[in-house]
Amino acid sequence: MASILNIAIFLPLVGAFIVSLFRNEWLTKVVSIAISGVVFALSVILLVNFNPNTHHFLYRTTVPWISSLGINYDVGLDGLGVSLFTLTALIFFTVFIWAIKVKEKPTLFYALFLILETTCLGTFSALDLFLFYLFWEGMLVPMYFIIGFWGHDRKIYAANKFFIYTFFGSLFLLLGLATMIVYGYFISGHISFEYDFHTHIAYPLWLQIILFVLFGIGFAVKVPMWPVHTWLPDAHVEAPTAGSVVLAGVLLKMGTFGFVRYSLPLFPQASKIFIPVMFVLSIIAIIYAAMMAISQTNIKKLIAYSSISHMGMVTLGTFALSVSAINGASYMMIAHGLSSAALFYAAGFIYDRFHSYEMSDLGGIAKYLPNFAILFMISGLASIGLPGFSGFVSEFLILLGTFKYFPMWAIVAGVGMVLGAAYFLYMYKNVMLESASLPESKIQKLQHTMDLELHHIIPFVLILFGAFIMGIMPYNFVNIVSQTSKLILGRF
Amino acid sequence: MKALYPDIITTVGIIFLIILELFLPSFDLIGFLGFLISFISGVLAIKYSLAGYRFSEWLLDINVFSLLLKGVIYILTSFVIFSSVSFFKSKKTYVENVYTFLLVSLGLSIMVSSKNLAVILAGLELASISMYISIGMLRDDYISKEASFKYLVLGSMATAFFGIGSAFYIGATSHLDIISVSVNHNSAFALASLFLFVAFALKVSAAPFHFWTPDAYEGAPTSTTAFISTVPKIGFYAVIFLLASYIFPVTNNFSYIVGIVGIISMFWGNLVAYAQNSAKRMLAYSSIGHAGYFLIGFSRYNPLSVSSAIFYVIVYAFATAGAFLVLSILEKNQSWNHDMNNYRALYRKSPFLATALALFLFALIGIPPFATFVGKLGIFLGLVNSNAWFFAILFVIGSVIAAGYYLKLIVYMFFKEPVVEDNMSLSLNLFDTIGISAFLIIVFFFGIFPNVLFDIILKDMFHG
């Protein structure tokens, strides 16, 4: 089984080489879709075979790599890791199908996404700090070019802003890693980048606080938490549809994943001290981003702000430090990955057909594109947490877990979630309904617009099916992520 | 005795080339022979270093670490010669260029072979004088001659500082060798440290001693810039390592002076680089910024940070040389003047060159999986290890600032539309492609397997 994990991580990278070697458009697309399909199938095998009752990382491979610095090639998955791994594989599979009609530089487009897939999968499975950082930073360059090449009008500004913000955060993370490793060296006398090695070291409180802040800056930029969130709306609006989907569906999860995998178990006492800070920042993100979303007229920006709001819920649940809240936070990472990907696909479809994200240019679409209207509605409802979809389970668990210890915060956060329904329905009304007031010219145009095609439907169906399955049979999935939560809370 | 072979081969080779050139002034032939001589010496030096040869008689002290550095110096020189012959031919410079490069590397090689100040000075001067000549090699170009003269004047100042520093050193310790000495509160010794440090800070273009750098780098033929901005650095930092191990720790708080010069240099280089419109000049400022990183690495003496700094210097040399060589290939096109606007939509005209340059720039930013990242990580580890928090944080901030201007050039190459459509033809011959690819592979390889080089450095530096 361990070899399946390694194959799944590196197959896309091999694919990127093949693709850029042959530079044949159709071969590229076939190879990319096939490879991402295989990776998705492998990830499902890993998910199905996952044993949630163990206390270890599964599918582990450890090979010495840079021995003088104590660096190993070390990969393995825990409950949260395997869930995010499967989510990543699914999102990339749908992205490759969706983008099949990309016209501009298709080979490069697919090659960059394949590299990106390897780095994302690697980030969620690395158990060596050096390897983790390698994958974590490796995602920067492909994403930079994806935004810069295929973005919209202000793509250069957005790509640079994305790069500088993320790089800024990562360097603090790097400084944190260096500090941690040096402390480990003082304690034990040898340098080691192993994750396991560091979980067995009890850091003194002052050091935990320093490290928590350094790691926290790195993760918070990626999440993104208020006040370092400003790169996200720009990056989302300017990125191509596929880029936005990966950004919202996978890359944002790296930040929250980092908090759960690194900050909580490595610095438990500091995490407790920082609960109020993280709560305040999370609540600000939830409420402020929801208010910002309501005031947007650009649908992609609206969805971007809704992402910030939802990620605020995730950080809130993470730092409530109860099993069900962390379960909920982990569940929400997956749920939000699915629903935001679906919403960005919807926004991308609208842009493909009408070449605008502005609500004033849109309206009355539902009457003419019924299939799309249905899927868009379902995506939105999944996002705002309708029972029956994964979003509901996660919100419920987070609020439940938070309410136990911090009832006031839970109530405020609950209010924030109501706002979620408000902005989505407001957007849906402006974009899809209101057909009565349409001018004649727009109706003419709408009548000649094609509804969803096959390469649009498959991604929608796959993603919404995932959200639905996770919504109606949550027990199995919660069981998997709760392995991680129990492991982490065992250290408090 | 075998440890001397690389230098002997190079010396004999240079003399042979000088004579051969009188009869057969062909760039291809001399260039190829120069490449061969340098490459063989380099491979031999590395082979002997791994085999553990050493030689310490007369005034020389060649150990495995200096053999390793010699190997890197010669191999890098051979790569640069390999990739620059076609550039020199297109610019119609003198054939001498090939053996001035070899002379520089011979000088550097002598410099790293000894702990004796007089021998170091001899090597330094051989390298420097050959550099002045090769910078002024574009005979019809006023800027090239000006650059050469400017470097001559400021370089001589460095020599003067080195001389006066040596004088104070001998006065204070009555030794001519750089060895561990114990002197308490000796102001002559403090002055010696200061002058020796300033001499090399001037040579490695650390601010505030950097004023020659942008002009010299911009005025020199671009292949020569690729050479003088990288190969000599390896030799100079080897001497700085020597100073950092024996001389700097003696005087109280001297490490702060080194660190502060490093920080000034880092911020000055990285901030002023934003104001540049010429890519070549921008890279010159980038090397001032990098001088800052390295000096910060040498400011605290612990095995990890100094060995990382040396590792960083070596891989940085390959990345920078690669970047300048891409520039030199572009410059073969007559209308190219390195203004940023020239780089608009380079990606469409030459995907290979644009991608290669972008990868070198990402390497200079310090992003994994490029080798420079490992150097940066090592310096971080070293700084934190010696409790130099303040320096570590400033290092982070400086690195973030630096990312911006490299991105600026990448943006021009990939995302900006050209102002006027021109059908500029960019000729790319086989040698250029092989040369650039070799640099790329090295920068990648040592990023993924840094231990291949890093272990040798770590072992040789302290047990050599």
XYZ file of N, CA, C and O in Angstrom, chain A residues 9-94:
344
model
N 1.636 10.190 -5.603
C 2.223 11.530 -5.463
C 2.998 11.905 -6.721
O 2.891 13.023 -7.214
N 3.790 10.983 -7.255
C 4.733 11.378 -8.300
C 4.256 11.128 -9.721
O 4.868 11.613 -10.661
N 3.144 10.382 -9.856
C 2.638 10.138 -11.203
C 2.349 11.445 -11.957
O 2.732 11.575 -13.124
N 1.691 12.432 -11.325
C 1.447 13.679 -12.072
C 2.730 14.354 -12.537
O 2.777 14.900 -13.645
N 3.784 14.290 -11.718
C 5.054 14.920 -12.120
C 5.622 14.226 -13.352
O 6.082 14.879 -14.291
N 5.548 12.892 -13.344
C 5.976 12.144 -14.520
C 5.134 12.573 -15.716
O 5.644 12.797 -16.822
N 3.829 12.699 -15.471
C 2.927 13.143 -16.529
C 3.350 14.486 -17.089
O 3.336 14.697 -18.308
N 3.769 15.389 -16.196
C 4.183 16.721 -16.664
C 5.378 16.614 -17.600
O 5.464 17.322 -18.604
N 6.311 15.694 -17.280
C 7.456 15.493 -18.158
C 7.010 14.959 -19.518
O 7.432 15.460 -20.558
N 6.146 13.934 -19.466
C 5.680 13.342 -20.727
C 5.015 14.411 -21.581
O 5.298 14.562 -22.775
N 4.145 15.169 -20.932
C 3.373 16.176 -21.654
C 4.282 17.212 -22.300
O 4.141 17.550 -23.471
N 5.278 17.690 -21.527
C 6.104 18.750 -22.109
C 7.117 18.187 -23.100
O 7.677 18.928 -23.897
N 7.325 16.878 -23.076
C 8.225 16.271 -24.046
C 7.562 16.178 -25.413
O 8.177 16.473 -26.437
N 6.290 15.772 -25.439
C 5.647 15.511 -26.739
C 4.962 16.739 -27.323
O 4.867 16.891 -28.526
N 4.446 17.600 -26.456
C 3.820 18.850 -26.897
C 2.750 18.652 -27.953
O 2.644 19.415 -28.903
N 2.007 17.576 -27.811
C 0.890 17.357 -28.714
C -0.387 17.631 -27.928
O -0.587 17.085 -26.846
N -1.246 18.496 -28.482
C -2.358 18.989 -27.692
C -3.270 17.868 -27.211
O -3.610 17.784 -26.035
N -3.658 16.976 -28.136
C -4.619 15.951 -27.732
C -3.997 14.914 -26.833
O -4.600 14.484 -25.857
N -2.751 14.565 -27.146
C -2.043 13.623 -26.284
C -1.966 14.180 -24.862
O -2.220 13.487 -23.879
N -1.632 15.494 -24.797
C -1.545 16.141 -23.496
C -2.812 15.954 -22.694
O -2.786 15.568 -21.528
N -3.938 16.240 -23.361
C -5.197 16.201 -22.614
C -5.537 14.781 -22.184
O -5.973 14.549 -21.053
N -5.324 13.839 -23.120
C -5.640 12.447 -22.784
C -4.755 11.966 -21.637
O -5.249 11.414 -20.640
N -3.436 12.250 -21.760
C -2.507 11.798 -20.721
C -2.865 12.423 -19.371
O -2.927 11.740 -18.346
N -3.146 13.735 -19.376
C -3.423 14.401 -18.102
C -4.673 13.842 -17.453
O -4.686 13.563 -16.250
N -5.735 13.686 -18.257
C -6.980 13.195 -17.668
C -6.792 11.764 -17.180
O -7.224 11.403 -16.075
N -6.093 10.964 -17.984
C -5.883 9.572 -17.583
C -5.078 9.517 -16.290
O -5.449 8.823 -15.341
N -3.994 10.301 -16.232
C -3.141 10.243 -15.036
C -3.889 10.726 -13.814
O -3.856 10.093 -12.753
N -4.613 11.854 -13.974
C -5.319 12.343 -12.786
C -6.429 11.370 -12.397
O -6.729 11.217 -11.214
N -7.008 10.683 -13.386
C -8.021 9.667 -13.071
C -7.410 8.520 -12.291
O -7.970 8.076 -11.275
N -6.227 8.078 -12.731
C -5.558 6.994 -12.011
C -5.227 7.433 -10.585
O -5.454 6.685 -9.619
N -4.715 8.673 -10.464
C -4.365 9.161 -9.124
C -5.609 9.200 -8.247
O -5.576 8.818 -7.069
N -6.727 9.639 -8.839
C -7.972 9.682 -8.055
C -8.372 8.277 -7.625
O -8.736 8.045 -6.456
N -8.277 7.321 -8.550
C -8.635 5.934 -8.204
C -7.733 5.424 -7.084
O -8.212 4.824 -6.105
N -6.425 5.711 -7.200
C -5.495 5.266 -6.146
C -5.845 5.900 -4.807
O -5.827 5.240 -3.769
N -6.203 7.189 -4.859
C -6.513 7.855 -3.599
C -7.769 7.265 -2.974
O -7.878 7.160 -1.752
N -8.729 6.852 -3.827
C -9.937 6.226 -3.279
C -9.571 4.894 -2.633
O -10.075 4.562 -1.552
N -8.659 4.153 -3.270
C -8.210 2.897 -2.656
C -7.615 3.172 -1.279
O -7.927 2.495 -0.293
N -6.763 4.228 -1.219
C -6.142 4.561 0.071
C -7.204 4.933 1.102
O -7.120 4.556 2.268
N -8.224 5.673 0.653
C -9.277 6.109 1.576
C -10.085 4.926 2.078
O -10.372 4.799 3.271
N -10.441 4.011 1.166
C -11.284 2.873 1.541
C -10.533 1.950 2.491
O -11.106 1.425 3.445
N -9.237 1.785 2.229
C -8.462 0.866 3.060
C -7.957 1.498 4.348
O -7.225 0.860 5.093
N -8.323 2.735 4.563
C -7.773 3.411 5.736
C -8.373 2.827 7.005
O -9.578 2.645 7.116
N -7.492 2.544 7.947
C -7.952 1.979 9.204
C -8.007 3.073 10.261
O -6.975 3.505 10.770
N -9.207 3.543 10.610
C -9.290 4.701 11.504
C -8.992 4.374 12.968
O -8.963 5.267 13.791
N -8.742 3.114 13.285
C -8.529 2.798 14.697
C -7.063 2.798 15.106
O -6.735 2.472 16.227
N -6.199 3.144 14.173
C -4.779 3.095 14.494
C -4.297 4.437 15.040
O -4.951 5.462 14.867
N -3.161 4.403 15.705
C -2.599 5.654 16.223
C -1.399 6.105 15.415
O -0.652 6.958 15.838
N -1.198 5.485 14.275
C 0.006 5.798 13.503
C -0.367 6.392 12.163
O -1.513 6.361 11.746
N 0.676 6.881 11.505
C 0.502 7.256 10.112
C 0.541 5.990 9.278
O 1.405 5.134 9.478
N -0.382 5.878 8.347
C -0.432 4.672 7.515
C 0.297 4.913 6.197
O 0.608 6.044 5.844
N 0.491 3.848 5.474
C 1.121 3.881 4.141
C 2.467 4.590 4.203
O 2.795 5.445 3.395
N 3.248 4.262 5.199
C 4.456 5.045 5.462
C 5.642 4.555 4.633
O 5.870 3.360 4.513
N 6.382 5.471 4.062
C 7.659 5.149 3.410
C 8.721 6.048 4.011
O 8.539 7.271 4.057
N 9.820 5.485 4.469
C 10.906 6.295 5.004
C 12.203 5.874 4.336
O 12.603 4.725 4.447
N 12.815 6.816 3.646
C 14.088 6.543 2.980
C 15.052 7.653 3.360
O 14.691 8.822 3.290
N 16.270 7.325 3.794
C 17.240 8.386 4.100
C 17.526 9.216 2.862
O 17.606 8.691 1.755
N 17.676 10.526 3.084
C 17.841 11.396 1.921
C 19.075 12.271 2.101
O 20.090 12.057 1.453
N 18.994 13.257 2.992
C 20.160 14.108 3.223
C 20.601 13.818 4.646
O 20.159 14.459 5.593
N 21.468 12.831 4.799
C 21.677 12.301 6.147
C 22.416 13.289 7.043
O 22.185 13.311 8.238
N 23.292 14.149 6.463
C 24.043 15.039 7.344
C 23.150 16.081 7.992
O 23.496 16.642 9.017
N 22.000 16.346 7.412
C 21.075 17.287 8.042
C 19.879 16.559 8.646
O 18.892 17.176 9.022
N 19.928 15.232 8.707
C 18.831 14.488 9.315
C 17.539 14.581 8.528
O 16.457 14.613 9.103
N 17.640 14.644 7.216
C 16.445 14.767 6.385
C 16.164 13.425 5.722
O 17.054 12.811 5.145
N 14.918 12.983 5.833
C 14.504 11.747 5.163
C 13.422 12.044 4.149
O 12.719 13.045 4.255
N 13.321 11.129 3.172
C 12.097 11.146 2.377
C 11.093 10.341 3.174
O 11.259 9.130 3.343
N 10.071 10.990 3.683
C 9.169 10.338 4.622
C 7.743 10.769 4.313
O 7.394 11.934 4.466
N 6.929 9.838 3.829
C 5.532 10.173 3.560
C 4.629 9.169 4.253
O 5.020 8.024 4.505
N 3.434 9.605 4.528
C 2.447 8.765 5.190
C 1.194 9.580 5.402
O 1.213 10.801 5.249
N 0.085 8.918 5.718
C -1.181 9.633 5.829
C -1.854 9.320 7.156
O -1.824 8.190 7.630
N -2.456 10.350 7.749
C -3.371 10.099 8.858
C -4.778 10.382 8.357
O -4.989 10.558 7.149
N -5.754 10.415 9.258
C -7.144 10.558 8.827
C -7.379 11.820 8.022
O -7.968 11.803 6.937
N -6.892 12.958 8.563
C -7.077 14.212 7.846
C -6.293 14.195 6.537
O -6.777 14.639 5.494
N -5.081 13.645 6.613
C -4.239 13.602 5.423
C -4.900 12.830 4.299
O -4.954 13.292 3.161
N -5.433 11.655 4.610
C -6.010 10.832 3.548
C -7.254 11.505 2.983
O -7.519 11.447 1.781
N -8.018 12.198 3.830
C -9.214 12.882 3.321
C -8.822 13.987 2.355
O -9.388 14.118 1.266
N -7.846 14.809 2.779
C -7.438 15.908 1.908
C -6.753 15.388 0.651
O -6.860 15.988 -0.421
N -6.061 14.269 0.795
C -5.400 13.653 -0.358
C -6.443 13.280 -1.412
O -6.309 13.589 -2.601
N -7.526 12.634 -0.946
C -8.580 12.241 -1.877
C -9.262 13.459 -2.479
O -9.540 13.502 -3.687
N -9.508 14.465 -1.627
C -10.121 15.693 -2.134
C -9.268 16.298 -3.243
O -9.771 16.656 -4.314
N -7.947 16.387 -2.989
C -7.032 16.965 -3.985
C -7.100 16.197 -5.293
O -7.219 16.788 -6.377
N -7.047 14.859 -5.182
C -7.070 14.050 -6.396
C -8.373 14.266 -7.159
O -8.378 14.386 -8.394
N -9.484 14.350 -6.423
C -10.780 14.559 -7.071
C -10.831 15.911 -7.771
O -11.213 16.022 -8.934
N -10.413 16.969 -7.029
C -10.491 18.316 -7.600
C -9.651 18.402 -8.872
O -10.084 18.937 -9.892
N -8.436 17.847 -8.830
C -7.585 17.938 -10.012
C -8.165 17.151 -11.177
O -8.095 17.590 -12.327
N -8.753 15.984 -10.867
C -9.372 15.192 -11.928
C -10.466 16.006 -12.629
O -10.518 16.101 -13.867
N -11.299 16.672 -11.833
C -12.377 17.457 -12.435
C -11.815 18.662 -13.197
O -12.343 19.028 -14.235
